[in-house]
XYZ file of C-alpha atoms in Angstrom:
592
model
C -24.481 -43.276 -76.947
C -23.835 -39.904 -75.274
C -27.586 -39.314 -74.832
C -27.973 -42.756 -73.274
C -25.220 -41.964 -70.760
C -26.895 -38.657 -69.894
C -30.225 -40.436 -69.376
C -28.609 -42.939 -67.014
C -27.048 -40.123 -64.958
C -30.348 -38.214 -64.911
C -32.243 -41.272 -63.693
C -29.659 -41.931 -60.992
C -29.782 -38.295 -59.849
C -33.575 -38.536 -59.458
C -33.140 -41.273 -56.856
C -30.954 -39.124 -54.574
C -32.783 -38.003 -51.445
C -29.754 -36.413 -49.777
C -29.824 -32.604 -50.007
C -26.777 -30.375 -50.094
C -27.302 -27.333 -47.862
C -25.986 -23.931 -48.870
C -23.680 -23.150 -45.998
C -21.825 -24.541 -43.044
C -23.243 -22.238 -40.419
C -23.470 -24.288 -37.266
C -26.766 -23.408 -35.616
C -27.226 -24.197 -31.962
C -27.921 -27.900 -31.845
C -31.273 -29.027 -30.580
C -31.060 -30.673 -27.194
C -31.917 -34.355 -27.253
C -35.665 -34.358 -26.648
C -38.243 -37.080 -27.040
C -37.770 -39.146 -30.183
C -40.330 -41.730 -31.217
C -37.688 -44.064 -32.656
C -34.216 -45.075 -31.474
C -31.213 -44.326 -33.659
C -29.403 -47.571 -34.400
C -25.626 -47.685 -34.846
C -23.865 -50.857 -35.939
C -20.845 -52.144 -37.845
C -20.917 -54.722 -40.619
C -17.112 -54.783 -40.532
C -14.214 -53.114 -38.720
C -14.734 -54.410 -35.165
C -12.425 -57.079 -33.706
C -10.406 -56.835 -36.918
C -8.368 -54.395 -38.984
C -10.165 -54.106 -42.298
C -13.565 -54.056 -44.055
C -14.679 -50.931 -42.197
C -18.410 -50.513 -42.791
C -20.561 -48.621 -40.287
C -24.293 -47.927 -40.475
C -26.591 -45.396 -38.807
C -30.312 -46.107 -39.026
C -33.332 -44.080 -37.920
C -36.871 -45.139 -38.779
C -36.896 -45.500 -42.588
C -33.411 -44.103 -43.300
C -29.963 -45.709 -43.303
C -26.701 -43.965 -44.100
C -23.477 -45.939 -44.488
C -20.052 -44.672 -43.423
C -17.336 -46.370 -45.498
C -17.493 -49.768 -47.211
C -14.140 -51.475 -46.936
C -12.467 -54.723 -47.837
C -10.124 -56.917 -45.823
C -7.254 -58.774 -47.400
C -6.987 -62.517 -46.710
C -4.500 -63.918 -44.223
C -2.236 -66.924 -44.713
C -4.967 -69.372 -43.686
C -7.481 -68.158 -46.281
C -5.979 -69.980 -49.226
C -6.954 -68.820 -52.700
C -9.262 -66.079 -51.413
C -9.224 -62.758 -53.286
C -10.773 -60.600 -50.569
C -12.965 -60.624 -47.473
C -16.010 -58.337 -47.412
C -18.853 -57.668 -44.958
C -22.147 -59.516 -45.086
C -24.448 -56.961 -46.736
C -27.635 -59.028 -46.265
C -29.153 -56.558 -43.765
C -28.742 -53.752 -46.306
C -30.177 -55.980 -49.033
C -33.267 -56.630 -46.900
C -33.603 -52.927 -46.043
C -32.467 -51.514 -49.381
C -35.320 -48.990 -49.582
C -33.943 -47.331 -46.427
C -30.413 -46.797 -47.804
C -30.028 -43.093 -48.663
C -26.306 -42.824 -49.316
C -22.740 -43.876 -48.611
C -20.311 -41.360 -47.084
C -16.562 -42.037 -47.308
C -13.948 -40.791 -44.823
C -10.875 -41.368 -47.036
C -9.531 -43.432 -49.904
C -7.844 -46.458 -48.324
C -8.949 -49.904 -49.497
C -10.112 -50.968 -46.035
C -12.637 -48.121 -46.306
C -13.575 -48.132 -50.017
C -12.536 -51.561 -51.352
C -15.909 -53.149 -50.580
C -17.892 -50.663 -52.680
C -17.979 -52.738 -55.915
C -19.262 -55.747 -53.965
C -21.814 -53.604 -52.112
C -23.157 -52.161 -55.373
C -23.602 -55.633 -56.850
C -26.085 -56.374 -54.061
C -27.504 -53.054 -52.857
C -28.829 -50.005 -54.721
C -26.912 -47.063 -53.250
C -28.274 -43.859 -54.836
C -25.192 -41.723 -54.153
C -21.649 -41.952 -52.798
C -20.110 -38.831 -51.244
C -16.322 -38.873 -50.943
C -13.351 -36.473 -50.728
C -11.557 -35.713 -54.003
C -8.867 -38.421 -53.931
C -11.204 -41.091 -52.578
C -13.776 -40.174 -55.247
C -11.149 -40.576 -57.987
C -10.094 -43.964 -56.601
C -13.725 -45.106 -56.348
C -14.495 -44.069 -59.937
C -11.418 -45.945 -61.122
C -12.467 -49.095 -59.261
C -16.079 -48.878 -60.472
C -14.775 -48.605 -64.025
C -12.684 -51.741 -63.458
C -15.807 -53.607 -62.268
C -18.004 -52.033 -64.994
C -20.268 -50.495 -62.361
C -20.082 -46.832 -63.409
C -23.832 -46.729 -64.037
C -24.849 -48.224 -60.684
C -24.516 -45.054 -58.610
C -23.497 -41.376 -58.621
C -20.132 -40.464 -57.071
C -20.020 -36.891 -55.762
C -17.102 -35.072 -54.151
C -17.456 -33.223 -50.881
C -15.197 -30.606 -49.300
C -14.802 -29.757 -45.642
C -17.403 -26.995 -45.465
C -20.153 -28.951 -47.224
C -23.302 -29.894 -45.317
C -25.735 -32.615 -46.390
C -29.133 -33.509 -45.012
C -31.810 -36.178 -45.267
C -35.149 -36.308 -43.464
C -33.479 -37.336 -40.191
C -29.738 -36.795 -40.614
C -27.468 -33.784 -41.041
C -23.875 -34.533 -42.043
C -20.794 -32.325 -41.699
C -17.061 -32.918 -41.999
C -13.803 -32.123 -40.212
C -10.339 -32.559 -41.700
C -8.121 -35.060 -39.875
C -4.502 -36.097 -40.357
C -3.766 -39.501 -41.849
C -1.309 -41.093 -44.284
C -3.432 -40.142 -47.297
C -4.629 -36.712 -48.479
C -8.288 -35.756 -48.107
C -9.035 -37.618 -44.870
C -12.068 -36.498 -42.872
C -14.082 -37.347 -39.801
C -17.856 -37.335 -40.282
C -20.343 -35.664 -37.932
C -23.916 -36.954 -38.080
C -26.679 -35.064 -36.274
C -29.606 -37.401 -35.553
C -32.957 -37.109 -33.718
C -31.225 -38.779 -30.762
C -28.131 -36.607 -30.666
C -24.874 -36.141 -32.554
C -22.564 -38.966 -33.619
C -18.963 -38.424 -34.702
C -16.904 -41.016 -36.586
C -13.201 -40.249 -36.849
C -12.383 -42.494 -39.797
C -8.617 -43.102 -39.594
C -6.896 -40.221 -37.841
C -3.994 -38.854 -35.852
C -2.979 -35.379 -34.701
C 0.098 -34.343 -36.676
C 1.353 -30.897 -35.682
C 3.650 -30.673 -38.735
C 1.480 -32.363 -41.368
C 2.409 -32.841 -44.997
C -1.208 -32.153 -45.965
C -3.957 -30.119 -44.333
C -4.189 -29.405 -40.611
C -6.699 -31.245 -38.470
C -9.714 -29.012 -37.824
C -9.364 -28.911 -34.056
C -11.535 -25.800 -33.795
C -14.496 -27.572 -35.387
C -13.996 -30.659 -33.217
C -13.957 -28.466 -30.118
C -17.095 -26.648 -31.256
C -18.962 -29.911 -31.763
C -17.761 -31.072 -28.355
C -19.141 -27.948 -26.702
C -22.479 -28.465 -28.465
C -22.630 -32.082 -27.331
C -21.606 -35.419 -28.809
C -23.813 -38.347 -27.830
C -21.685 -41.092 -29.414
C -18.058 -41.096 -30.527
C -16.804 -43.841 -32.849
C -13.002 -43.667 -32.983
C -10.021 -45.390 -34.623
C -8.409 -47.896 -32.228
C -5.450 -49.091 -34.332
C -2.779 -47.617 -32.034
C -4.760 -47.843 -28.787
C -1.953 -49.890 -27.205
C 0.792 -47.439 -28.238
C 1.779 -44.920 -25.576
C 2.647 -41.298 -26.295
C 2.244 -39.545 -29.633
C 2.631 -40.763 -33.199
C 5.693 -39.252 -34.900
C 4.870 -36.649 -37.548
C 5.262 -37.507 -41.232
C 7.483 -34.490 -41.924
C 10.190 -35.861 -39.589
C 10.158 -39.154 -41.509
C 10.661 -37.394 -44.832
C 13.543 -35.382 -43.341
C 15.231 -38.631 -42.250
C 14.735 -40.199 -45.681
C 16.205 -37.030 -47.205
C 19.434 -37.714 -45.265
C 19.714 -41.150 -46.912
C 19.130 -39.607 -50.340
C 21.995 -37.230 -49.632
C 24.332 -40.066 -48.599
C 23.499 -42.526 -51.375
C 26.150 -42.701 -54.103
C 24.406 -45.245 -56.308
C 20.830 -46.181 -57.115
C 18.093 -45.846 -54.499
C 15.338 -48.443 -54.216
C 12.476 -47.577 -51.851
C 9.732 -49.939 -50.729
C 6.700 -48.426 -49.037
C 2.999 -49.038 -48.567
C 1.062 -48.070 -51.685
C -1.603 -46.765 -49.303
C 0.773 -44.227 -47.732
C 0.093 -41.584 -50.347
C 1.689 -38.692 -48.445
C 4.913 -40.714 -48.190
C 4.886 -41.614 -51.888
C 4.266 -37.991 -52.862
C 7.205 -36.671 -50.889
C 9.572 -39.499 -51.819
C 8.917 -38.636 -55.464
C 9.525 -34.961 -54.665
C 12.854 -35.944 -53.043
C 13.814 -37.788 -56.218
C 13.001 -34.648 -58.168
C 15.023 -32.543 -55.709
C 18.113 -34.726 -56.262
C 17.538 -35.033 -60.033
C 16.905 -38.772 -59.878
C 14.779 -40.364 -62.585
C 11.847 -42.296 -61.135
C 10.922 -45.891 -61.966
C 7.665 -47.142 -60.451
C 7.192 -50.919 -60.119
C 4.110 -52.600 -58.677
C 0.493 -52.418 -59.803
C -0.887 -50.842 -56.616
C 1.730 -48.075 -56.524
C 1.429 -47.465 -60.267
C -2.346 -47.065 -59.883
C -2.209 -44.612 -56.986
C 0.524 -42.472 -58.570
C -1.393 -42.317 -61.840
C -4.496 -41.057 -60.029
C -2.790 -38.502 -57.758
C -1.052 -37.073 -60.821
C -4.350 -36.880 -62.702
C -6.056 -34.873 -59.953
C -3.080 -32.562 -59.393
C -1.808 -33.904 -56.063
C 1.636 -34.492 -57.593
C 3.176 -31.919 -59.900
C 6.312 -33.537 -61.309
C 7.519 -33.208 -64.888
C 6.648 -36.292 -66.946
C 10.291 -36.521 -68.031
C 11.263 -37.525 -64.482
C 9.391 -40.827 -64.866
C 11.082 -43.509 -66.952
C 10.349 -47.146 -67.788
C 12.319 -50.011 -66.197
C 13.952 -50.891 -69.524
C 15.409 -47.350 -69.703
C 17.368 -47.729 -66.474
C 20.746 -48.190 -68.190
C 20.356 -44.880 -70.051
C 21.144 -42.885 -66.889
C 24.004 -42.779 -64.348
C 23.396 -44.895 -61.265
C 23.268 -41.848 -58.980
C 20.382 -40.470 -61.054
C 17.996 -43.392 -60.495
C 15.309 -43.987 -57.863
C 13.110 -47.089 -57.973
C 9.834 -46.923 -56.049
C 8.318 -50.356 -55.571
C 5.950 -52.614 -53.686
C 7.109 -55.352 -51.326
C 7.678 -53.601 -48.007
C 5.961 -56.530 -46.245
C 7.943 -59.282 -47.948
C 5.005 -60.338 -50.136
C 6.216 -63.231 -52.290
C 5.118 -61.823 -55.656
C 5.787 -58.137 -54.933
C 8.503 -56.325 -56.868
C 11.103 -56.103 -54.079
C 10.770 -59.797 -53.223
C 11.310 -60.779 -56.855
C 14.298 -58.434 -57.055
C 15.764 -60.051 -53.910
C 15.434 -63.514 -55.504
C 17.030 -62.318 -58.776
C 13.739 -63.067 -60.534
C 12.758 -59.583 -61.697
C 12.824 -59.188 -65.449
C 14.662 -55.851 -65.600
C 15.864 -54.761 -62.141
C 18.986 -56.499 -60.790
C 20.747 -55.484 -57.567
C 24.273 -54.210 -58.065
C 26.888 -53.315 -55.423
C 26.311 -49.767 -54.211
C 22.500 -49.921 -54.362
C 20.726 -48.463 -51.325
C 17.431 -50.134 -50.408
C 15.214 -48.131 -48.027
C 12.447 -50.086 -46.265
C 10.086 -47.223 -45.426
C 7.675 -49.335 -43.395
C 7.443 -51.543 -40.331
C 6.597 -55.243 -40.629
C 2.970 -56.024 -39.902
C 2.658 -58.789 -37.258
C 2.944 -62.095 -39.076
C 5.078 -60.666 -41.897
C 8.364 -60.208 -40.020
C 9.916 -63.499 -41.168
C 9.090 -62.717 -44.813
C 10.567 -59.218 -44.508
C 13.747 -60.536 -42.872
C 14.116 -63.084 -45.649
C 13.939 -60.323 -48.276
C 16.418 -58.149 -46.346
C 18.873 -61.057 -46.012
C 18.652 -61.857 -49.714
C 19.200 -58.211 -50.679
C 22.200 -57.939 -48.361
C 23.741 -61.139 -49.764
C 23.657 -59.780 -53.312
C 25.324 -56.500 -52.378
C 22.631 -53.996 -51.388
C 22.927 -51.615 -48.452
C 19.561 -52.128 -46.728
C 18.202 -49.424 -44.416
C 15.344 -50.449 -42.116
C 13.123 -48.500 -39.750
C 14.416 -48.519 -36.168
C 14.339 -46.486 -32.981
C 17.522 -44.650 -34.004
C 16.609 -44.437 -37.682
C 12.952 -43.453 -38.042
C 11.991 -43.820 -41.694
C 8.394 -44.888 -41.048
C 5.532 -43.710 -38.878
C 1.949 -44.732 -38.400
C -1.081 -42.932 -39.784
C -3.056 -43.619 -36.615
C -3.406 -41.832 -33.271
C -1.524 -43.110 -30.238
C -2.833 -42.874 -26.673
C -2.072 -39.208 -25.980
C -3.770 -38.141 -29.215
C -6.757 -40.307 -28.332
C -6.960 -38.550 -24.965
C -6.896 -35.197 -26.748
C -9.815 -36.273 -28.926
C -11.877 -37.218 -25.855
C -11.035 -33.847 -24.302
C -12.131 -31.978 -27.440
C -15.343 -33.899 -28.130
C -16.453 -34.796 -24.573
C -18.665 -37.678 -25.774
C -21.364 -39.140 -23.535
C -21.045 -42.618 -25.076
C -18.092 -44.248 -26.811
C -17.788 -47.100 -29.312
C -14.156 -47.934 -30.149
C -13.832 -49.107 -33.757
C -11.211 -50.076 -36.346
C -9.171 -52.597 -34.386
C -8.677 -56.071 -32.979
C -10.535 -56.849 -29.747
C -7.567 -56.047 -27.499
C -7.214 -52.643 -29.222
C -10.914 -51.869 -28.746
C -10.721 -52.882 -25.079
C -7.635 -50.750 -24.408
C -9.203 -47.791 -26.225
C -12.275 -48.136 -24.009
C -10.039 -48.040 -20.934
C -8.373 -44.872 -22.239
C -11.808 -43.270 -22.685
C -12.734 -44.134 -19.092
C -9.475 -42.595 -17.854
C -10.382 -39.248 -19.452
C -14.054 -38.323 -19.354
C -16.325 -41.213 -20.413
C -18.121 -43.224 -17.738
C -17.100 -46.874 -17.769
C -20.716 -47.994 -18.236
C -20.981 -45.717 -21.284
C -18.215 -47.516 -23.202
C -19.506 -50.073 -25.705
C -16.856 -52.572 -26.809
C -18.985 -54.454 -29.312
C -18.603 -56.825 -32.250
C -19.681 -56.592 -35.869
C -23.471 -56.891 -35.991
C -24.121 -55.579 -32.458
C -26.545 -52.646 -32.497
C -26.208 -49.676 -30.152
C -29.589 -47.991 -29.699
C -29.463 -44.269 -28.915
C -32.818 -43.128 -27.555
C -33.729 -40.002 -25.607
C -30.312 -39.592 -23.992
C -29.742 -43.282 -23.262
C -27.785 -46.014 -25.021
C -28.282 -49.763 -24.893
C -27.591 -52.851 -26.967
C -30.250 -53.978 -29.429
C -30.734 -57.051 -31.573
C -27.822 -58.288 -33.658
C -27.835 -58.008 -37.429
C -26.054 -60.499 -39.736
C -22.382 -59.574 -39.951
C -20.417 -62.636 -41.013
C -17.286 -62.367 -43.123
C -17.935 -63.123 -46.787
C -15.018 -64.651 -48.682
C -14.568 -63.709 -52.321
C -13.215 -66.694 -54.238
C -12.638 -65.414 -57.760
C -16.069 -64.141 -58.768
C -18.002 -66.178 -56.187
C -19.834 -63.837 -53.823
C -22.187 -66.415 -52.283
C -20.216 -66.593 -49.040
C -20.021 -70.372 -49.393
C -16.272 -70.065 -49.937
C -15.747 -70.460 -46.170
C -16.310 -74.216 -46.579
C -13.850 -74.231 -49.465
C -11.241 -72.464 -47.310
C -11.674 -75.060 -44.571
C -11.096 -77.851 -47.082
C -8.045 -76.091 -48.545
C -6.532 -75.737 -45.076
C -7.116 -79.430 -44.376
C -5.481 -80.312 -47.696
C -2.469 -78.102 -46.994
C -1.864 -79.589 -43.522
C -3.259 -83.128 -43.584
C -3.642 -84.113 -47.222
C -6.363 -86.159 -48.902
C -7.580 -89.761 -48.857
C -9.843 -91.083 -51.607
C -11.805 -94.224 -50.736
C -13.037 -96.030 -53.860
C -15.712 -98.701 -53.511
C -17.658 -100.616 -56.153
C -21.225 -101.725 -55.360
C -23.604 -103.998 -57.226
C -26.828 -102.069 -56.700
C -28.946 -105.100 -57.717
C -27.627 -107.279 -54.901
C -26.510 -104.500 -52.490
C -23.099 -106.120 -52.144
C -19.525 -104.974 -52.633
C -18.318 -106.125 -56.022
C -14.645 -105.748 -55.070
C -12.443 -104.806 -52.154
C -12.295 -101.037 -51.383
C -9.217 -99.143 -52.566
C -7.634 -96.276 -50.647
C -5.482 -93.630 -52.326
C -3.573 -91.182 -50.098
C -2.051 -87.893 -51.274
C -0.081 -85.598 -48.960
C -1.251 -87.337 -45.780
C 1.422 -89.938 -44.972
C 3.913 -92.197 -46.753
C 1.820 -95.179 -47.897
C 4.727 -97.557 -48.632
C 5.773 -97.457 -44.995
C 2.196 -97.732 -43.726
C 0.972 -100.982 -45.267
C -0.542 -102.233 -42.000
C -2.452 -98.978 -41.523
C -3.879 -99.111 -45.052
C -4.848 -102.784 -44.653
C -6.656 -102.073 -41.390
C -8.293 -98.983 -42.938
C -9.658 -101.154 -45.770
C -11.127 -103.573 -43.204
C -12.749 -100.702 -41.289
C -14.250 -99.234 -44.470
C -15.472 -102.666 -45.627
C -17.262 -103.340 -42.345
C -18.791 -99.859 -42.256
C -20.102 -100.117 -45.828
C -21.489 -103.642 -45.309
C -23.355 -102.452 -42.225
C -25.119 -99.800 -44.302
C -25.775 -102.160 -47.237
C -27.422 -104.661 -44.891
C -29.757 -102.004 -43.480
C -33.336 -101.511 -44.659
C -32.776 -98.547 -46.982
C -29.117 -98.099 -47.935
C -28.351 -94.819 -49.733
C -25.199 -93.401 -51.260
C -25.318 -90.575 -48.698
C -25.405 -93.038 -45.802
C -22.533 -95.035 -47.321
C -20.376 -91.899 -47.713
C -21.061 -90.802 -44.136
C -20.200 -94.254 -42.781
C -16.843 -94.187 -44.599
C -15.926 -90.747 -43.229
C -17.137 -91.431 -39.684
C -15.316 -94.758 -39.384
C -12.078 -93.900 -41.177
C -11.363 -90.402 -39.831
C -10.854 -91.316 -36.129
C -8.789 -94.381 -37.078
C -6.369 -92.350 -39.228
C -6.044 -89.726 -36.499
C -5.219 -92.375 -33.875
C -2.570 -93.967 -36.104
C -1.047 -90.958 -37.861
C -2.203 -87.850 -35.975
C -3.618 -86.579 -39.261
C -7.102 -85.384 -40.255
C -7.015 -85.781 -44.044
C -9.890 -84.718 -46.259
C -11.706 -88.014 -46.928
C -13.453 -88.303 -50.289
C -15.600 -91.417 -50.819
C -15.979 -92.446 -54.477
C -18.827 -94.923 -55.114
C -18.939 -96.873 -58.376
C -22.276 -98.439 -59.300
C -21.661 -101.741 -61.082
C -25.185 -101.846 -62.495
C -24.695 -98.420 -64.027
C -21.358 -99.516 -65.509
C -22.972 -102.454 -67.333
C -25.494 -100.296 -69.183
């Protein structure tokens, strides 16, 4: 078994064409001279949306991928597990794919990897330490450990292929081990920030401003930069200030402390746990996503807390109330998250008692505010003292650069061309305007969509042909992408209900053997709509008879006639567009 595993690793290693260079000496970059081929840059996800960040750089017969993220479904995508990029272009050009390079370990940058590997052979994945650990854990969950090699990189590493040279610069973000990636190509240098901000009092490493400035002096052809906070003026507040403010609430709290935060905000989780240790509070962790991330950061040494400080929920009554801290999911009011269940008195072990302090260390994402307020109201009703983020009480900050930090980045890198990424359209547009206000010509800003190719060629940039870049909906284990039709039908059902039209046909005589029946569910109250149903039956009868009297009646034609005749009638009468399902019974078949 062990030999078999070694053979698999050996065979995978043989496929790797990316070379690790010995040092990080930055030679003088070659000026952009004549290149036979353009360098193509495009996104399969991450543009005009927040999520599924997947960016590709292609030159001749080589493609490298920067990040492969997932996007979580919104309220309209009923029953969908996840949304991933359309990888069909990479499937068709699989022989060109040389490797996947990861900027950091957030799900919107690594969550698509298992789905990518099920379709595309990626010889190697290079990732920072924490991201690599998270990727290995996820590949194990999907039983894909033998599909690729995951290698860790550090800031001073340099990698090269036939056409590309890749280097790294530390950036500040809400997770340790976050890096921007520099790619030297035959048509000039490209820099992708990943997610970043400039935090002058960081909880982790400092941003490598010196290296960014050096690359800027050498020349950046194309900058691809995080646009999440493009509409936010000023600077993003530093994480250390947030922890200091939370520390004040720890000091004031006389009873138990319950903290809800994003599982993705690893720096915050680390330092909240360290605060609990500082105040001798035992730590209870509730919520699968937080449990997973804490387990991994402890395994790789990013959190050095005595095991005795962590206790199970059923041990909570063994300690005084002022020696307990509960760290949980639910900062966005998610219905099934731990804090929401606690607020509804539905959690198996944790019950709010008077004197509990609940700290909401987050800000509601647009669309979630009503859910968050509902949770806060419920918690307050049952006796909790709820502390929320506000202008006077900053207990949350973003992990993304605001406008002044974005301007600093343009000043450091001095890019010739700019492609805003990682954001909704309005964010990309505003980021482009910020670039033009600093040092990028307006005509050199490319606000593009997923699938649009930017062609860098001999000092110029222009748009090329689009590549497929639709959103693929994961419905359970279905990765066909056909789930988009299913979502549409689910939305119709949730808003307008369903109408089943049952008809019985004698296929020997091509006549109706009985009057059609209509069954309505969730569309309108049938008992009070007898006239509508009667008229609907007449409409269906006439439509079906018209088809049956034609030269070649088919079941498909009958079904279409039912839908096309009934749908506009129901909308006129009831202002509803129910899902109409024709059911055809064949009398001849029944008699056999």
